């Protein structure tokens, strides 16, 4: 049977099969021999249902069409896949607590997945001053580039909920990526129209509260597609993300085309078009600094990976 991993918690992965049933499945023995293979949320799988066995068996994990990858927080030379086969990534921030550094990083990871990317700014109701809202939108627009849609939302007065639902058409899967406390669970509840996710207390969420669940589940939105929250994504360490960085900083990549040296690092090289853009006031110093530090992080990962594979060969 073909199926998809729709829930991950402490138990075995829950798989929904094409005939509409859901049951727990374990990975076939063969996987144990190969290195670190896990089923992740969204994985398309082939399962067997052996007679007299209380679980199904995942025989095969299909190639992942899209995937969200971060550096494994425990093992710095390994990537960790958090979700797969989604069509859209919603990066979620609270309008009132915009964190541009974090936004830049999340955008890189989101673009790197190859899926469509959009931004949701929640808690619109908390910013009452319209001038303040448009100032924040300006800031965000400068980070985002023109292609990425922005949705303002509030679960208090239902702002943006219908628009976001419409952006998740039937048969598609969207994932939410954002810090704990920004309102992801509330948003899912609003999209579904009833309480399907527990909503956390802000103080608990931004403190060391371990009460938020570690489970991930794909939720059906009536009349639309499906959605999954990525809770517990605390550290978003960069895995190699050159494509994501290029997509998140198209302005800088465009200037860099005109640098005199192809391997220009935009630090102090002569004929650097990126630094010229900063001097001309076309590009902010802060944005260039973000670009450079993300780039360095991505390169460091690549280096560590090379070192690790060297060690393996020796
Ligand atoms: N004012 C306001 N508060 C919200 C909104 N959405 C969520 N919250 C609050 O923000 C806190 C965290 O919400 P939750 O959905 O659990 O965030 P999550 O950790 O990202 O899933 C809760 O106290 C919610 O009541 C909103 O649109 N407006
Ligand atoms: Mg939540
Ligand atoms: Zn340069």
Coordinates of C-alpha atoms and ligand atoms in Angstrom, one line a residue:
X1 CA 0.0 0.0 0.0
X2 CA 1.1 3.5 -0.6
X3 CA 0.8 6.0 2.2
X4 CA 2.1 9.1 3.8
X5 CA 3.5 9.7 7.3
X6 CA 1.0 12.0 8.9
X7 CA 2.0 12.0 12.5
X8 CA 5.2 11.7 14.4
X9 CA 5.3 11.5 18.2
X10 CA 7.1 9.3 20.7
X11 CA 5.5 6.2 19.2
X12 CA 5.9 4.7 15.8
X13 CA 5.1 6.9 12.8
X14 CA 1.4 7.1 11.9
X15 CA 0.8 6.4 8.2
X16 CA -2.3 7.2 6.3
X17 CA -2.7 4.8 3.4
X18 CA -4.4 5.5 0.1
X19 CA -7.5 3.6 1.1
X20 CA -8.1 6.2 3.8
X21 CA -7.0 4.2 6.9
X22 CA -4.3 5.3 9.4
X23 CA -2.1 3.0 11.4
X24 CA 1.2 2.9 13.1
X25 CA 4.2 1.5 11.1
X26 CA 7.7 0.5 11.9
X27 CA 10.6 0.7 9.5
X28 CA 11.7 -2.5 7.7
X29 CA 14.8 -4.2 9.1
X30 CA 16.7 -3.3 5.9
X31 CA 16.7 0.4 7.0
X32 CA 18.5 -0.4 10.2
X33 CA 21.6 -1.4 8.4
X34 CA 21.8 1.7 6.3
X35 CA 22.9 4.8 8.0
X36 CA 20.5 7.0 10.0
X37 CA 17.3 6.7 8.1
X38 CA 14.2 7.9 9.7
X39 CA 10.7 8.5 8.5
X40 CA 9.8 12.2 8.6
X41 CA 6.5 13.9 8.5
X42 CA 5.2 14.1 4.9
X43 CA 7.2 11.1 3.7
X44 CA 5.5 9.1 1.0
X45 CA 6.0 5.4 1.9
X46 CA 5.2 1.9 0.7
X47 CA 3.9 -0.2 3.6
X48 CA 3.1 -3.8 4.2
X49 CA 0.6 -5.1 6.6
X50 CA 1.8 -8.5 7.7
X51 CA -0.9 -10.8 9.2
X52 CA -0.7 -11.2 12.9
X53 CA 1.5 -8.1 13.3
X54 CA 0.1 -5.2 15.3
X55 CA 1.9 -2.7 13.1
X56 CA 2.5 -2.0 9.4
X57 CA 6.0 -2.1 8.0
X58 CA 7.5 0.7 6.0
X59 CA 9.3 -1.0 3.1
X60 CA 10.3 2.0 1.2
X61 CA 10.5 5.8 1.6
X62 CA 10.0 7.5 -1.7
X63 CA 12.3 10.2 -2.9
X64 CA 11.5 13.5 -1.1
X65 CA 10.2 16.1 -3.5
X66 CA 10.9 18.9 -1.1
X67 CA 12.5 18.8 2.3
X68 CA 13.2 21.1 5.2
X69 CA 16.7 20.6 6.4
X70 CA 18.7 22.0 9.3
X71 CA 22.0 21.1 10.8
X72 CA 21.5 18.4 13.3
X73 CA 21.8 20.1 16.7
X74 CA 23.4 17.0 18.2
X75 CA 25.7 16.0 15.4
X76 CA 27.1 19.0 13.7
X77 CA 28.3 17.3 10.6
X78 CA 25.0 15.8 9.7
X79 CA 21.9 17.3 8.2
X80 CA 18.5 16.7 9.8
X81 CA 15.4 16.5 7.7
X82 CA 12.3 17.9 9.5
X83 CA 9.6 17.5 6.9
X84 CA 9.1 16.5 3.3
X85 CA 6.8 16.6 0.3
X86 CA 5.2 19.9 1.1
X87 CA 4.2 22.5 -1.5
X88 CA 4.5 25.7 0.5
X89 CA 6.4 27.0 3.5
X90 CA 4.8 29.7 5.6
X91 CA 7.3 31.6 7.6
X92 CA 5.5 32.9 10.6
X93 CA 6.3 36.0 12.7
X94 CA 4.3 38.1 15.1
X95 CA 3.9 41.6 13.6
X96 CA 4.5 43.1 17.0
X97 CA 7.7 41.2 17.6
X98 CA 9.4 41.1 14.3
X99 CA 12.9 39.7 14.5
X100 CA 14.6 40.5 11.2
X101 CA 17.7 38.4 11.8
X102 CA 15.6 35.4 12.5
X103 CA 13.4 36.1 9.5
X104 CA 16.4 36.2 7.2
X105 CA 17.6 32.8 8.5
X106 CA 14.2 31.2 8.2
X107 CA 13.8 32.5 4.7
X108 CA 17.0 31.0 3.6
X109 CA 15.9 27.6 5.1
X110 CA 12.5 28.0 3.5
X111 CA 13.8 28.9 0.0
X112 CA 16.3 26.1 0.2
X113 CA 13.4 23.6 0.4
X114 CA 12.4 24.3 -3.2
X115 CA 8.8 24.8 -2.2
X116 CA 6.8 28.1 -2.5
X117 CA 7.5 30.5 0.3
X118 CA 5.2 33.0 1.9
X119 CA 5.3 35.1 5.1
X120 CA 2.5 35.3 7.7
X121 CA 2.6 38.2 10.1
X122 CA 0.3 37.3 13.0
X123 CA -1.2 39.3 15.9
X124 CA -2.0 42.1 13.6
X125 CA -4.5 43.2 16.2
X126 CA -1.6 44.0 18.6
X127 CA -0.3 46.8 16.3
X128 CA -3.1 49.4 16.4
X129 CA -1.2 52.3 14.8
X130 CA -1.5 52.1 11.0
X131 CA 1.7 54.1 10.5
X132 CA 3.5 51.5 12.6
X133 CA 2.0 48.6 10.6
X134 CA 3.1 50.1 7.3
X135 CA 6.6 50.8 8.7
X136 CA 6.9 47.2 9.7
X137 CA 5.6 46.1 6.3
X138 CA 8.2 48.2 4.7
X139 CA 11.0 46.6 6.7
X140 CA 9.7 43.2 5.8
X141 CA 9.3 44.0 2.1
X142 CA 13.0 45.0 2.0
X143 CA 14.0 41.6 3.4
X144 CA 11.6 39.6 1.3
X145 CA 11.8 40.8 -2.3
X146 CA 8.8 41.3 -4.4
X147 CA 7.9 37.7 -5.2
X148 CA 7.1 36.5 -1.7
X149 CA 3.5 37.1 -0.6
X150 CA 2.8 38.5 2.8
X151 CA -0.3 37.8 4.8
X152 CA -1.4 39.8 7.8
X153 CA -3.4 37.8 10.2
X154 CA -5.2 37.9 13.5
X155 CA -7.1 35.1 15.2
X156 CA -8.8 37.7 17.4
X157 CA -10.7 39.4 14.6
X158 CA -10.1 36.7 11.8
X159 CA -8.0 39.0 9.7
X160 CA -6.4 37.2 6.8
X161 CA -7.7 33.7 7.7
X162 CA -9.7 33.3 4.5
X163 CA -6.8 34.5 2.4
X164 CA -4.4 32.1 4.0
X165 CA -6.8 29.2 3.6
X166 CA -7.2 30.1 -0.1
X167 CA -3.4 30.0 -0.4
X168 CA -3.5 26.3 0.6
X169 CA -5.5 24.7 -2.2
X170 CA -6.9 21.1 -1.9
X171 CA -4.3 18.4 -2.4
X172 CA -1.5 20.6 -1.3
X173 CA 0.5 20.5 1.9
X174 CA 1.8 23.6 3.7
X175 CA 4.2 23.8 6.6
X176 CA 4.5 26.5 9.3
X177 CA 7.9 27.6 10.3
X178 CA 8.3 30.0 13.2
X179 CA 9.3 30.5 16.7
X180 CA 7.2 29.2 19.5
X181 CA 4.6 31.7 20.7
X182 CA 4.1 33.5 17.4
X183 CA 0.6 32.0 17.0
X184 CA 1.0 29.0 14.8
X185 CA -1.4 26.7 16.7
X186 CA -3.9 29.5 17.0
X187 CA -3.7 30.0 13.2
X188 CA -4.2 26.3 12.5
X189 CA -7.3 26.3 14.7
X190 CA -8.6 29.4 13.0
X191 CA -8.1 27.8 9.5
X192 CA -9.8 24.5 10.6
X193 CA -12.6 26.3 12.5
X194 CA -12.2 24.4 15.7
X195 CA -9.6 23.7 18.3
X196 CA -7.3 21.0 17.0
X197 CA -4.0 22.3 18.3
X198 CA -3.3 23.2 21.9
X199 CA -2.5 26.9 22.2
X200 CA 0.3 27.8 24.5
X201 CA 0.7 30.6 27.0
X202 CA 3.2 33.2 25.6
X203 CA 5.2 33.3 28.9
X204 CA 5.5 29.6 28.8
X205 CA 6.4 29.5 25.2
X206 CA 9.3 32.0 25.3
X207 CA 10.6 30.7 28.6
X208 CA 12.1 27.3 29.1
X209 CA 8.6 25.7 29.1
X210 CA 8.9 22.1 27.9
X211 CA 5.1 21.7 27.9
X212 CA 4.5 22.3 24.3
X213 CA 4.2 18.9 22.6
X214 CA 6.9 17.5 20.5
X215 CA 4.5 15.7 18.2
X216 CA 3.9 16.7 14.6
X217 CA 0.7 16.1 12.7
X218 CA -0.6 16.9 9.3
X219 CA -4.0 18.6 9.8
X220 CA -6.8 18.6 7.2
X221 CA -8.3 22.0 6.6
X222 CA -11.9 21.6 5.5
X223 CA -12.4 22.8 1.9
X224 CA -8.7 23.4 1.5
X225 CA -5.4 21.5 1.7
X226 CA -3.4 20.3 4.7
X227 CA -1.0 21.9 7.1
X228 CA 1.6 20.9 9.6
X229 CA 3.3 22.9 12.3
X230 CA 7.0 22.4 13.0
X231 CA 7.0 22.7 16.8
X232 CA 10.2 22.5 18.8
X233 CA 12.3 23.8 15.9
X234 CA 14.4 25.8 18.3
X235 CA 17.8 26.0 16.8
X236 CA 17.7 26.5 13.1
X237 CA 21.3 25.8 12.3
X238 CA 22.2 26.3 8.7
X239 CA 22.9 23.3 6.6
X240 CA 24.6 24.0 3.2
X241 CA 22.2 26.5 1.8
X242 CA 23.7 28.3 -1.1
X243 CA 20.5 28.1 -3.2
X244 CA 18.5 29.3 -0.3
X245 CA 20.8 32.2 0.4
X246 CA 20.8 33.2 -3.3
X247 CA 17.0 33.2 -3.2
X248 CA 16.8 35.1 0.0
X249 CA 19.3 37.8 -1.1
X250 CA 18.7 38.2 -4.8
X251 CA 19.7 41.9 -4.5
X252 CA 23.1 41.1 -3.2
X253 CA 23.7 38.3 -5.6
X254 CA 22.8 40.7 -8.5
X255 CA 25.3 43.3 -7.3
X256 CA 27.9 40.6 -6.9
X257 CA 27.7 39.8 -10.6
X258 CA 29.4 43.1 -11.2
X259 CA 32.3 42.7 -8.7
X260 CA 35.7 42.7 -10.4
X261 CA 36.7 39.4 -8.9
X262 CA 34.5 36.3 -9.3
X263 CA 35.4 35.1 -5.8
X264 CA 34.9 38.5 -4.3
X265 CA 33.9 38.3 -0.6
X266 CA 32.7 41.9 -0.5
X267 CA 34.9 42.7 2.4
X268 CA 37.5 45.1 1.1
X269 CA 38.3 44.0 -2.5
X270 CA 38.9 46.6 -5.1
X271 CA 36.1 46.9 -7.7
X272 CA 33.5 45.4 -5.3
X273 CA 30.1 46.3 -6.6
X274 CA 28.4 45.2 -3.4
X275 CA 30.4 47.6 -1.2
X276 CA 29.8 50.3 -3.8
X277 CA 26.0 49.7 -3.4
X278 CA 26.4 50.1 0.4
X279 CA 28.4 53.3 -0.1
X280 CA 25.7 54.6 -2.5
X281 CA 23.0 53.9 0.1
X282 CA 21.3 51.3 -2.1
X283 CA 22.0 48.4 0.2
X284 CA 22.1 48.5 4.0
X285 CA 25.2 47.5 5.9
X286 CA 23.1 45.3 8.2
X287 CA 21.7 43.3 5.3
X288 CA 25.1 42.7 3.9
X289 CA 26.3 41.6 7.4
X290 CA 23.4 39.1 7.6
X291 CA 24.2 37.7 4.1
X292 CA 27.9 37.3 5.0
X293 CA 27.3 35.6 8.3
X294 CA 24.8 33.1 6.8
X295 CA 27.1 32.5 3.9
X296 CA 30.0 31.8 6.4
X297 CA 27.8 29.4 8.4
X298 CA 26.8 27.5 5.3
X299 CA 30.4 27.3 4.2
X300 CA 31.5 26.0 7.6
X301 CA 29.0 23.3 7.4
X302 CA 30.3 22.2 4.0
X303 CA 33.9 22.2 5.4
X304 CA 32.9 20.1 8.4
X305 CA 31.2 17.7 6.1
X306 CA 34.3 17.4 4.0
X307 CA 36.4 16.8 7.1
X308 CA 34.0 14.1 8.3
X309 CA 34.1 12.3 5.0
X310 CA 37.9 12.5 5.0
X311 CA 38.0 10.8 8.4
X312 CA 35.7 8.1 7.2
X313 CA 37.9 7.3 4.2
X314 CA 41.1 7.1 6.3
Ligands
LIG1 N1 -3.4 39.2 20.2 C1 -3.2 38.0 19.6 N2 -2.7 37.0 20.3 C2 -2.6 35.8 19.6 C3 -2.9 35.7 18.3 N3 -2.7 34.4 17.9 C4 -2.2 33.8 19.0 N4 -2.1 34.6 20.0 C5 -1.6 34.3 21.4 O1 -0.2 34.0 21.3 C6 0.1 32.9 22.2 C7 0.8 31.8 21.5 O2 -0.1 31.2 20.6 P1 0.1 29.8 19.9 O3 -0.9 29.6 18.9 O4 0.2 28.7 21.0 O5 1.6 29.9 19.3 P2 2.6 28.8 18.7 O6 3.5 28.5 19.8 O7 3.3 29.5 17.6 O8 1.8 27.6 18.3 C8 -1.2 32.5 22.9 O9 -1.3 33.1 24.1 C9 -2.3 33.0 21.9 O10 -3.5 33.3 22.5 C10 -3.5 36.8 17.6 O11 -3.8 36.8 16.4 N5 -3.6 38.0 18.3
LIG2 MG1 1.9 25.7 18.9
LIG3 ZN1 32.2 42.2 -4.1

